XYZ file of C-alpha atoms in Angstrom:
72
model
C 0.893 -55.294 2.806
C 2.591 -53.813 5.181
C 4.597 -51.669 2.398
C 1.303 -50.249 0.854
C -0.156 -49.062 4.206
C 3.451 -47.417 4.832
C 3.150 -45.654 0.927
C -0.404 -44.614 1.218
C 0.524 -42.895 5.041
C 3.494 -41.352 3.491
C 1.790 -40.374 0.207
C -1.510 -38.985 2.861
C 1.407 -36.903 4.968
C 2.154 -35.510 1.199
C -0.861 -34.367 0.344
C -1.982 -32.668 3.689
C 0.722 -30.507 3.332
C 0.094 -29.742 -0.315
C -3.594 -29.025 0.704
C -2.592 -27.207 3.786
C -0.339 -24.727 2.456
C -2.517 -24.033 -0.651
C -5.539 -23.505 1.868
C -3.306 -21.274 3.962
C -2.469 -19.051 0.461
C -6.109 -18.728 -0.078
C -6.677 -17.729 3.460
C -3.715 -14.873 3.015
C -5.108 -13.939 -0.176
C -7.179 -11.272 0.569
C -4.079 -9.376 3.206
C -2.274 -9.940 0.193
C -3.845 -7.951 -2.503
C -5.037 -5.526 0.165
C -1.371 -4.695 0.796
C -0.588 -4.810 -2.689
C -3.350 -2.127 -3.452
C -2.029 -0.150 -0.560
C 1.733 0.034 -1.904
C 0.499 1.346 -5.401
C -1.505 3.799 -4.218
C 1.341 4.694 -2.421
C 3.678 4.810 -4.988
C 1.719 5.134 -8.641
C 3.028 8.953 -8.418
C 6.345 8.231 -7.549
C 9.152 8.449 -10.672
C 10.665 4.864 -11.328
C 14.129 6.689 -11.289
C 12.982 7.485 -7.459
C 12.335 4.047 -6.942
C 14.892 2.298 -8.538
C 17.644 4.878 -6.566
C 15.662 3.915 -3.490
C 15.647 0.518 -3.883
C 19.525 0.398 -5.061
C 20.431 2.366 -1.545
C 18.371 0.407 0.330
C 20.267 -3.002 -1.205
C 23.553 -1.339 -0.479
C 23.110 -0.874 3.006
C 21.472 -4.102 3.312
C 24.520 -6.055 2.074
C 27.422 -3.479 3.708
C 25.432 -4.285 7.322
C 25.222 -8.070 6.903
C 29.312 -8.202 5.190
C 30.046 -5.537 8.442
C 28.305 -8.317 10.761
C 30.356 -11.201 9.264
C 33.684 -9.768 9.560
C 33.176 -9.385 13.356
């Protein structure tokens, strides 16, 4: 009987964690959608090639600084 209560307690912890995460996502949904809309509006007239080049350049910079920091 004690094991049953321990299992139920663990089950409630897991359920509360899952439901809390879902609630947080729903609460932040408006903010996420607003951010995506602003990004779309800002980048809709930029050619895809420029976006790809910019992304590759930024990734290369990040990788370079990280490898530089790890070497030190």
